CSV table of C-alpha atoms and ligand atoms in Angstrom, one decimal:
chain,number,residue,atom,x,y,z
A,1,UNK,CA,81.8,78.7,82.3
A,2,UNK,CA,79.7,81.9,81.9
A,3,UNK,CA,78.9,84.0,79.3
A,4,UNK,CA,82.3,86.2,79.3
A,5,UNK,CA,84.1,83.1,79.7
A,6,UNK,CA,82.0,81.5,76.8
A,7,UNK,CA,82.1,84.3,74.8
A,8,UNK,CA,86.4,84.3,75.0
A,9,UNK,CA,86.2,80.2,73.6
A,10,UNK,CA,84.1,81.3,70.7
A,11,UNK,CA,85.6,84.2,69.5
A,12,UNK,CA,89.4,82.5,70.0
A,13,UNK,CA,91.8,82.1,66.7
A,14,UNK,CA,93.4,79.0,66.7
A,15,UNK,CA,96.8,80.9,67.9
A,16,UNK,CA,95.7,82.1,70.5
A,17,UNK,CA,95.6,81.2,74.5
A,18,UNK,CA,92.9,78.8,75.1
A,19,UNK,CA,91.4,78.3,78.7
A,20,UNK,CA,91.1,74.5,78.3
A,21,UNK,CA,94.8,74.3,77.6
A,22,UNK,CA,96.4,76.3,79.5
A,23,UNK,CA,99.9,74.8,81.3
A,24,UNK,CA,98.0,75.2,84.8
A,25,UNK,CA,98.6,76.5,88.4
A,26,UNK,CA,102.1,75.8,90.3
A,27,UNK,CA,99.6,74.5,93.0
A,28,UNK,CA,96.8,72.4,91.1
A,29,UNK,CA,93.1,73.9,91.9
A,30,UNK,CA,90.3,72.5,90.2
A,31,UNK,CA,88.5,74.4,87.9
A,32,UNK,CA,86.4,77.3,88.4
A,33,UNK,CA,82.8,76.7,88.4
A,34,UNK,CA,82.2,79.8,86.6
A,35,UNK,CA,84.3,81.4,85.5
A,36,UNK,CA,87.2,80.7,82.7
A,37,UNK,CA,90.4,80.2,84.2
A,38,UNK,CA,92.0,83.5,82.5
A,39,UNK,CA,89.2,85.3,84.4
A,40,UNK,CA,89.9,84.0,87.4
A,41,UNK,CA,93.3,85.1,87.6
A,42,UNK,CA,92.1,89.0,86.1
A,43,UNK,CA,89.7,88.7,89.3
A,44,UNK,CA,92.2,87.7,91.2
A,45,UNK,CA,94.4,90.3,90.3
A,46,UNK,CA,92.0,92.7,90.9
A,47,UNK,CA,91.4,91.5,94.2
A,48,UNK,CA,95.2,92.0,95.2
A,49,UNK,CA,96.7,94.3,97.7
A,50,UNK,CA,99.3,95.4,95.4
A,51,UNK,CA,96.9,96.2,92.6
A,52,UNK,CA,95.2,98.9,95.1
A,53,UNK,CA,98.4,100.7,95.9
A,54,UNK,CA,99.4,101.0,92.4
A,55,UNK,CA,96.7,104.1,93.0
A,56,UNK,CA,98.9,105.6,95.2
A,57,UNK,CA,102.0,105.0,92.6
A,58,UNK,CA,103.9,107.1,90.5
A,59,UNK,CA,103.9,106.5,86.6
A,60,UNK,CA,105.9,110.0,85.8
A,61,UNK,CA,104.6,112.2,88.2
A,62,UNK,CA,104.5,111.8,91.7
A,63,UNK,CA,101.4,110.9,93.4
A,64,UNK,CA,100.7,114.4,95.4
A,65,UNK,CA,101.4,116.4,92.3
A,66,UNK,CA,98.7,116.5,91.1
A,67,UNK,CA,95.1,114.6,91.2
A,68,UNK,CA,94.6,114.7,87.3
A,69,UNK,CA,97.9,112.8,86.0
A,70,UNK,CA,98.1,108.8,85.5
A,71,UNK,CA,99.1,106.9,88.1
A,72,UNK,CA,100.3,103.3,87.7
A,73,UNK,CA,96.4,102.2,88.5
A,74,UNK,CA,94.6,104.4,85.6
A,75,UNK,CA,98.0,104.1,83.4
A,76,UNK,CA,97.5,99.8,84.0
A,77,UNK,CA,94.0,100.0,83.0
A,78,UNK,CA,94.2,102.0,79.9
A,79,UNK,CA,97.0,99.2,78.8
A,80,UNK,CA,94.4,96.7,79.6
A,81,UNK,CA,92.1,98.9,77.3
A,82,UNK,CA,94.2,99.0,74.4
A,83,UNK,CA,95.1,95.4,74.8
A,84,UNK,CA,91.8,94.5,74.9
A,85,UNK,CA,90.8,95.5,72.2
A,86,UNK,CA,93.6,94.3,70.1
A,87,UNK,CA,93.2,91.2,70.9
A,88,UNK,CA,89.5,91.0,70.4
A,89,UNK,CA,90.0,92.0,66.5
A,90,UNK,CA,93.1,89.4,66.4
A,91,UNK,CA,91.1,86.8,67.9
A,92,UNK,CA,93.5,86.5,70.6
A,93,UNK,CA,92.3,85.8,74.3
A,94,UNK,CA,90.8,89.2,75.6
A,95,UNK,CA,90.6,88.3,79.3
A,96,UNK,CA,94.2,86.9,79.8
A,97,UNK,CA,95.5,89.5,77.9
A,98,UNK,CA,93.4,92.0,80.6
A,99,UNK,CA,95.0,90.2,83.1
A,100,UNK,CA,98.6,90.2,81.7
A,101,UNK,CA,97.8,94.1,81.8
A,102,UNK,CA,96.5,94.5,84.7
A,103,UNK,CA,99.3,92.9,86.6
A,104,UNK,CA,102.3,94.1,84.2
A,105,UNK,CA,103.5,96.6,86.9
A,106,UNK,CA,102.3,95.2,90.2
A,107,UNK,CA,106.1,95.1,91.2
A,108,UNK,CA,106.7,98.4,90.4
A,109,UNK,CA,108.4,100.6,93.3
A,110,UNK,CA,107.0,103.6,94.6
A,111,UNK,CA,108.7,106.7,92.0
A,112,UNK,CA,108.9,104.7,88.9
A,113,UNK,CA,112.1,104.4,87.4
A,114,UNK,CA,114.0,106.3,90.0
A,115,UNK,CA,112.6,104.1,92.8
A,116,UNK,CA,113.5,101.1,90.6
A,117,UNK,CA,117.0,102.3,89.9
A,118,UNK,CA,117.5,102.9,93.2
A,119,UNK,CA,116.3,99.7,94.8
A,120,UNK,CA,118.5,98.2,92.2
A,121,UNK,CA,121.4,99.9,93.2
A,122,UNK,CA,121.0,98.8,96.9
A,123,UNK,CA,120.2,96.0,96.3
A,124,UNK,CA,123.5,95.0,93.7
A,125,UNK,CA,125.5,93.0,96.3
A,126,UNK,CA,122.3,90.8,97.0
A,127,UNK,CA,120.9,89.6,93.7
A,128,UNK,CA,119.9,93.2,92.2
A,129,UNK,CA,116.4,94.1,91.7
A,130,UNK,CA,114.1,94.5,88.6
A,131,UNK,CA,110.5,95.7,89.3
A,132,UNK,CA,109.4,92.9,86.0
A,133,UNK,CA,110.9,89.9,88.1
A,134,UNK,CA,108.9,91.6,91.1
A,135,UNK,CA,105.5,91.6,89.4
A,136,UNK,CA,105.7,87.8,89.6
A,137,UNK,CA,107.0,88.1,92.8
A,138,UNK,CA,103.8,89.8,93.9
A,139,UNK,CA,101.7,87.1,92.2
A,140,UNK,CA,103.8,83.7,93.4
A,141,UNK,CA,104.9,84.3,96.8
A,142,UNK,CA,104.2,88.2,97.8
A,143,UNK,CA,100.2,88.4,98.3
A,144,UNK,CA,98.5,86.8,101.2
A,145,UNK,CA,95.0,85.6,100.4
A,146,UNK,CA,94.2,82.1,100.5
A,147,UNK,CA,94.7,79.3,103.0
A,148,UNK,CA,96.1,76.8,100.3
A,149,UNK,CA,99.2,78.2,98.5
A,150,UNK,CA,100.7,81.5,98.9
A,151,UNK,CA,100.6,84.3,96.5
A,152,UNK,CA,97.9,84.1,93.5
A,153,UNK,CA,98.6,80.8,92.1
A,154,UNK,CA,97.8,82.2,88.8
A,155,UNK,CA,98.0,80.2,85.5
A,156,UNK,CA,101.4,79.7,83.4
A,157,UNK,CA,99.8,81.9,80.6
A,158,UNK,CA,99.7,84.7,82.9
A,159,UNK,CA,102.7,84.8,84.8
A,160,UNK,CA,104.4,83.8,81.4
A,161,UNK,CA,103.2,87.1,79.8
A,162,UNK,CA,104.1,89.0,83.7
A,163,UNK,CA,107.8,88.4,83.0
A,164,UNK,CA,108.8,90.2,79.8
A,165,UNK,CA,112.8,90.3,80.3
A,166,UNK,CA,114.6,88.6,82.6
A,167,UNK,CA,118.7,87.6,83.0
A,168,UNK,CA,119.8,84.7,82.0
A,169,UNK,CA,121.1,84.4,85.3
A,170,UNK,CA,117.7,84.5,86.7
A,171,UNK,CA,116.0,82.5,84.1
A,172,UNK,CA,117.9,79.5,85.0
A,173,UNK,CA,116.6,79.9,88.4
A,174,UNK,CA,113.0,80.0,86.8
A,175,UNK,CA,112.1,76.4,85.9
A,176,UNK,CA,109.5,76.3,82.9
A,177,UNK,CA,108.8,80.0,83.3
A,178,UNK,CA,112.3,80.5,82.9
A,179,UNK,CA,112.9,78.6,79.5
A,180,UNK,CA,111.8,80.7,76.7
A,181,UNK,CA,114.8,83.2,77.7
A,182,UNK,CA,117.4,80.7,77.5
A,183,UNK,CA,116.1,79.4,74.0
A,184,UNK,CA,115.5,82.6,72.6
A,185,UNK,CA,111.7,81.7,72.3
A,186,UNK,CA,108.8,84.0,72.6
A,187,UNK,CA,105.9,84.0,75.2
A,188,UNK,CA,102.4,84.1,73.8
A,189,UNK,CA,100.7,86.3,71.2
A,190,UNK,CA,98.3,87.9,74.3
A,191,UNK,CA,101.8,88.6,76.0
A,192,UNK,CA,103.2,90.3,73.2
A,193,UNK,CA,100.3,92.2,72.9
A,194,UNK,CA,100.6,93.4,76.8
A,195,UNK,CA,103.7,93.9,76.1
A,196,UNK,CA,103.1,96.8,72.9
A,197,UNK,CA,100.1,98.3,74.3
A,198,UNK,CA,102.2,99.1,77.6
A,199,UNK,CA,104.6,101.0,75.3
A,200,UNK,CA,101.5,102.1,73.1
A,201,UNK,CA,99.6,102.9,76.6
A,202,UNK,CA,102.6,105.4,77.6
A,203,UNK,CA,103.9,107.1,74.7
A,204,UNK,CA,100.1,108.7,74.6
A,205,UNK,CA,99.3,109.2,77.9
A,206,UNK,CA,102.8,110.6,79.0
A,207,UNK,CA,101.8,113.3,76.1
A,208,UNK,CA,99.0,114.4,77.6
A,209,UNK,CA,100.2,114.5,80.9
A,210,UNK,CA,103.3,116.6,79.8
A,211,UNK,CA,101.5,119.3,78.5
A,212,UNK,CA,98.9,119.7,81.7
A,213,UNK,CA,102.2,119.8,83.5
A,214,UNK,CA,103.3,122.7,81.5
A,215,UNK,CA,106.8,120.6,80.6
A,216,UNK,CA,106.2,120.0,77.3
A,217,UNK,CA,105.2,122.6,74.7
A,218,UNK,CA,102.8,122.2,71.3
A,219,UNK,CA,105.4,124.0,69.6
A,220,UNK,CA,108.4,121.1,70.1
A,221,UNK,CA,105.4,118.1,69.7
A,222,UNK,CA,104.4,119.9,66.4
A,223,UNK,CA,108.0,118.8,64.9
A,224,UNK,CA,107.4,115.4,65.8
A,225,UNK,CA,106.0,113.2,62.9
A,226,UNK,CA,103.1,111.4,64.9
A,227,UNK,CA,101.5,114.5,67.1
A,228,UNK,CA,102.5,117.3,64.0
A,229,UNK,CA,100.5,114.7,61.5
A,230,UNK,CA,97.5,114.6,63.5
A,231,UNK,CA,97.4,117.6,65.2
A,232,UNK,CA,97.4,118.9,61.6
A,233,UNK,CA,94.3,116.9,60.5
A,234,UNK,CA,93.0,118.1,63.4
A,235,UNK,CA,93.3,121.8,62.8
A,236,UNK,CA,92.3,121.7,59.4
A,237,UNK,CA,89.0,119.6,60.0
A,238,UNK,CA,88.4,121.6,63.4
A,239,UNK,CA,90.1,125.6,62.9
A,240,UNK,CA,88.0,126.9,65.7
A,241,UNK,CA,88.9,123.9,68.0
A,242,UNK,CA,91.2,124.9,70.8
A,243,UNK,CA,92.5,124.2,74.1
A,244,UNK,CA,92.0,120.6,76.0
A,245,UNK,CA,89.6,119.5,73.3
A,246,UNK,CA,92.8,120.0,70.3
A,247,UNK,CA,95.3,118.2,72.5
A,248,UNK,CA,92.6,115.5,73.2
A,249,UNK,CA,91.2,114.7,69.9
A,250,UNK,CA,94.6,114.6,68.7
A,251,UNK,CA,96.0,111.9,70.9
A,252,UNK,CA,92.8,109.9,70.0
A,253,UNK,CA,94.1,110.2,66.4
A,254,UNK,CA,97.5,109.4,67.5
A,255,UNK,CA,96.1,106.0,69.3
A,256,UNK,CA,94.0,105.2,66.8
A,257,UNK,CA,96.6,105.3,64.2
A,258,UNK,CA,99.3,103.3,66.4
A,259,UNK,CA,96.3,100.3,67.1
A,260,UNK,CA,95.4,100.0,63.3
A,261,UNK,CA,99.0,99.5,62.7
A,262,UNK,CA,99.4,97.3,65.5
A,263,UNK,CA,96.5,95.1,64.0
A,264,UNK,CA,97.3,95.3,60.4
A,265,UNK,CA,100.7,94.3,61.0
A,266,UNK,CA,100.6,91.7,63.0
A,267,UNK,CA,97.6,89.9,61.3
A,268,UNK,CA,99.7,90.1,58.0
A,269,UNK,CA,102.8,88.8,60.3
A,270,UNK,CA,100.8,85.9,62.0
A,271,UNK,CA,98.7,84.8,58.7
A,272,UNK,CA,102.7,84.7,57.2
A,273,UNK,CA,104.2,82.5,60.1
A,274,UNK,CA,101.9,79.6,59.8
A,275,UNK,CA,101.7,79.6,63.2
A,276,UNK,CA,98.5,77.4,63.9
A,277,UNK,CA,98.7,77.0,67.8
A,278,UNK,CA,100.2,78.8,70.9
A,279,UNK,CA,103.1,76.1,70.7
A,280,UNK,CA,104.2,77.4,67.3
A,281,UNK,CA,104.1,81.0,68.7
A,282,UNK,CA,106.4,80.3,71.7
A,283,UNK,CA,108.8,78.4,69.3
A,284,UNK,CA,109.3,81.8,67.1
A,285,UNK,CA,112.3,83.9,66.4
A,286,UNK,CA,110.7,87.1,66.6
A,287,UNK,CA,107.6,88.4,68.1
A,288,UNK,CA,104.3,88.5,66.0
A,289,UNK,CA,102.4,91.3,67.8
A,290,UNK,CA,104.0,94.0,66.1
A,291,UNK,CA,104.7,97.8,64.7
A,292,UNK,CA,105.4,98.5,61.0
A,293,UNK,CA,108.9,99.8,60.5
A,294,UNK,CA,107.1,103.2,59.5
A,295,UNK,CA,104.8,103.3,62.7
A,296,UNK,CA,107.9,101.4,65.0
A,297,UNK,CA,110.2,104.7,63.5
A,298,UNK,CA,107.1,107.3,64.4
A,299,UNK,CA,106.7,105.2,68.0
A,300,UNK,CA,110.3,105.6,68.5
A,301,UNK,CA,110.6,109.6,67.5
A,302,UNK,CA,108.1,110.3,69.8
A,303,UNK,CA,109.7,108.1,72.9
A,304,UNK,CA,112.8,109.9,72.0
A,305,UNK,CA,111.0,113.7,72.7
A,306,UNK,CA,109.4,112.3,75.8
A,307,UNK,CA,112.6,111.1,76.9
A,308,UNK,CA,114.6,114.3,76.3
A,309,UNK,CA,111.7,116.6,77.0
A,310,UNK,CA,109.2,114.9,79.6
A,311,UNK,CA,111.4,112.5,81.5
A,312,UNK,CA,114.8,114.9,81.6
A,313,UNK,CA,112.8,117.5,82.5
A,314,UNK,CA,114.6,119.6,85.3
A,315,UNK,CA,111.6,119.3,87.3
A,316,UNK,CA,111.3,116.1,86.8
A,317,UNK,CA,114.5,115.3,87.4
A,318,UNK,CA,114.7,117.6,90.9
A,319,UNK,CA,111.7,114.5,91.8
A,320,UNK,CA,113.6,111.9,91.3
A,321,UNK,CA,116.6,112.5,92.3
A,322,UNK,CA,114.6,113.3,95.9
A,323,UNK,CA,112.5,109.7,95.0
A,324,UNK,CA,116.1,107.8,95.0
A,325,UNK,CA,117.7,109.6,98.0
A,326,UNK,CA,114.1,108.5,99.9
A,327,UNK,CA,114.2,104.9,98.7
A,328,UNK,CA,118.1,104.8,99.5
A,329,UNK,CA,117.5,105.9,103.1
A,330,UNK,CA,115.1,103.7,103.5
A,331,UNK,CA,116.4,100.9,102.1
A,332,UNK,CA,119.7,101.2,104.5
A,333,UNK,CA,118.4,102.5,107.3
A,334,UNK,CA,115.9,99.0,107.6
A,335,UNK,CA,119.0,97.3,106.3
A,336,UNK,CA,120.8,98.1,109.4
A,337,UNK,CA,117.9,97.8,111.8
A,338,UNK,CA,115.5,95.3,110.7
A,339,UNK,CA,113.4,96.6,113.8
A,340,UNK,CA,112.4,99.1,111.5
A,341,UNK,CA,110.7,97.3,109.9
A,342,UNK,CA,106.8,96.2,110.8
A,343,UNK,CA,106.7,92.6,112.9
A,344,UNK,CA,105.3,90.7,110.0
A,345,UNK,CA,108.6,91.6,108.2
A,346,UNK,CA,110.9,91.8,110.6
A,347,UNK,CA,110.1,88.1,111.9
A,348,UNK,CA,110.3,87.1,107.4
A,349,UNK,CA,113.3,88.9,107.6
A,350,UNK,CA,115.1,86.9,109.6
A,351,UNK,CA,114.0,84.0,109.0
A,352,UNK,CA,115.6,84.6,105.4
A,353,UNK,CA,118.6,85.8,107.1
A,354,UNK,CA,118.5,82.0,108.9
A,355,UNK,CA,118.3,80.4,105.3
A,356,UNK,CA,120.1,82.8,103.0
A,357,UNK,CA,122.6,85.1,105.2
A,358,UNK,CA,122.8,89.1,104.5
A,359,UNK,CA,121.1,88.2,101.0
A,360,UNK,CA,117.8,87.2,102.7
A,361,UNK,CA,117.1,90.0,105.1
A,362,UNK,CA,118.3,92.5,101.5
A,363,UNK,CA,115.2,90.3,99.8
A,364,UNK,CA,113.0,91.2,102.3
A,365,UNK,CA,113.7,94.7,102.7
A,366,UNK,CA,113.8,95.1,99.4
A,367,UNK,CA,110.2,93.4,98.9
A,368,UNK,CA,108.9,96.2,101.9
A,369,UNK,CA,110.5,98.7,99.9
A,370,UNK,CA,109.5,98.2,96.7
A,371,UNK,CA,105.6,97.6,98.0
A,372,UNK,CA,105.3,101.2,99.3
A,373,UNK,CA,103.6,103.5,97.7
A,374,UNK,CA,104.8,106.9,96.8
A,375,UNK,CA,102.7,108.9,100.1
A,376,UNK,CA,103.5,105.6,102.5
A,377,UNK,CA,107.2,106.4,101.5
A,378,UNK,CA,107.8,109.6,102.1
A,379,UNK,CA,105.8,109.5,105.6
A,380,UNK,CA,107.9,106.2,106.7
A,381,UNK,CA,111.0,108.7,105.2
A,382,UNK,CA,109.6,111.8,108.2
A,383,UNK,CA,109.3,109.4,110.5
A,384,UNK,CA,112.5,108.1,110.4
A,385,UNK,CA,114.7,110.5,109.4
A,386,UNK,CA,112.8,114.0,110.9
A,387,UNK,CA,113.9,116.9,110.7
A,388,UNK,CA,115.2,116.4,107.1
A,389,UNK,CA,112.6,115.8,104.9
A,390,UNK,CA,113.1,116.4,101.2
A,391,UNK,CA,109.9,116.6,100.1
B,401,MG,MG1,103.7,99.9,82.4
């Protein structure tokens, strides 16, 4: 093991992930020479084809907007970020919870939530589709890099923290992975933690980007209890401060204050349980990696003024409603033609047609889709459907 892999085993709490007794690979490897196995599957990660487009992927914004606003790529490393650190001052495993970041939204569909609502909606007859369940798509069977297994063949602890929801409908058709939805248990405390600084990772950003868009104003995040406290403290310390610098350093604040909570909280929460290994974790009623009611109720106010000022935006909303009809056209028109689609997936496509009828080809279609990025999408949308382009 090297140093980063050493240094993980020494610094690790008792609850959290430990390389050495991890649940393993679907496909047994032995184990890395040196490297710990957490930090084989970050690299791995890394090394994927769907972790490069997420570049090209919209997080709220998309992609040719504008070059300054997060895309899933620099939004999926600052969750990594805040996770990381997290988990170094909770003693929990900082490099699987990297790589439980890093991966969260490999499945995502080109447009965010539009794309994903859309997909779904095509895809309702055949199965539905739900850009978490995707992610571990991408990892177990999507990416094509080794000669011995397909997709990543990462660890249990990684793929475990990739799926945070799931149907029960699905879950049954999960195995092991699947079981902690049907019991009610929880995955582990460096999935949790993925899991928060995601929301953590957005509420900020998305606050930031809003305002360099010009679609959310000081005035309206002034009323809201997080921003107005902080912004405050900043004025007062700083009264010459203006511009990018105010709206910076007060975000900082705002992050700052969420992580300490974060940390506070769920130390108090996990010191409380007992908990003395991953196993006790998993077997849980309610997650340990946690908000305060007071911080959860600030989180929550904020989310809300995004939601209603940010993402219902009319200009936001003139995007995706052009983001869906793209994905829809798509979607149908390589649907109907499968010679649309590129020979690779044309020749998977029916193949699962062979096995699993008009539900197969929809899976495949749906997996060409969804791996798109926002610029691939819209020019495979010109080609196909010129003159009308709606972008
Ligand atoms: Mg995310």
């Amino acid at each position: 093991m090297t140093s980063e892999g050493a240094a993980d085993a020494l610094r690790l709490a008792s609850w959290a992930a430990h390389d050495a007794a991890s649940r393993g690979r679907v496909y047994p490897e032995p184990s890395p020479e040196m490297r710990g196995e957490f930090q084989r599957d970050r690299d791995r990660i890394v090394h994927s084809n769907a972790f490069r487009r997420l570049v090209y992927k919209t997080q709220v914004f998309v992609n040719h907007e504008g070059d300054l606003y997060r895309t899933r790529l620099t939004h999926s490393m600052e969750v990594a970020q805040i996770g990381r650190t997290i988990a170094g001052v909770l003693g929990l495993h900082e490099t699987l919870t990297e790589a439980i970041c890093l991966a969260h939204d490999l499945g995502h569909t080109p447009f965010g939530h539009a794309g994903q609502d859309a997909l779904n909606e095509c895809m309702r007859e055949y199965g539905g589709f739900e850009h978490n369940l995707q992610s571990l798509r991408v990892v177990d069977l999507l990416e094509e890099r080794y000669a011995e297994f397909p997709g990543l063949n990462l660890t249990y602890e990684t793929r475990e923290g990739i799926l945070k929801h799931c149907s029960l409908n699905n879950a049954r058709q999960l195995g092991e992975l699947g079981e902690r939805f049907l019991r009610r248990g929880q995955p582990s405390l460096e999935a949790q933690l993925a899991n928060l600084a995601d929301a953590i990772a957005y509420n900020n950003h998305d606050v930031d980007d809003g305002l360099r868009a010009g679609l959310v104003e000081m005035d309206g995040l002034r009323e809201v209890t997080l921003f107005g406290r902080e912004h405050a403290a900043v004025m007062a310390r700083y009264p010459a401060l203006t511009g990018r610098r105010v709206i910076h350093e007060t975000i900082r604040r705002m992050i700052n204050r969420v992580v300490r909570d974060v940390v506070e909280t769920s130390r108090a929460r996990i010191l409380d349980s007992g908990v003395r290994s991953i196993d006790d974790v998993r077997t849980q009623a309610e997650p340990l990696i946690t908000l305060s009611d007071a911080v959860r109720t600030e989180h929550v106010e904020l989310k809300r003024f995004l939601n209603a000022n940010l993402y219902r935006h009319h200009r936001v909303l003139g995007m995706t409603d052009k983001a869906r009809k793209v994905l829809r056209e798509l979607f149908e028109a390589m649907m109907g033609d499968i010679d649309l689609l590129p020979r690779e997936h044309r020749d998977a496509a029916a193949l699962a047609e062979q096995s699993g009828g008009k539900s197969g080809r929809a899976r495949v279609v749906a997996d060409y889709v969804a791996g798109m990025t926002d610029r691939y999408a819209i020019g495979e949308h010109r080609r196909l459907f010129t003159p009308a382009d709606p972008f």
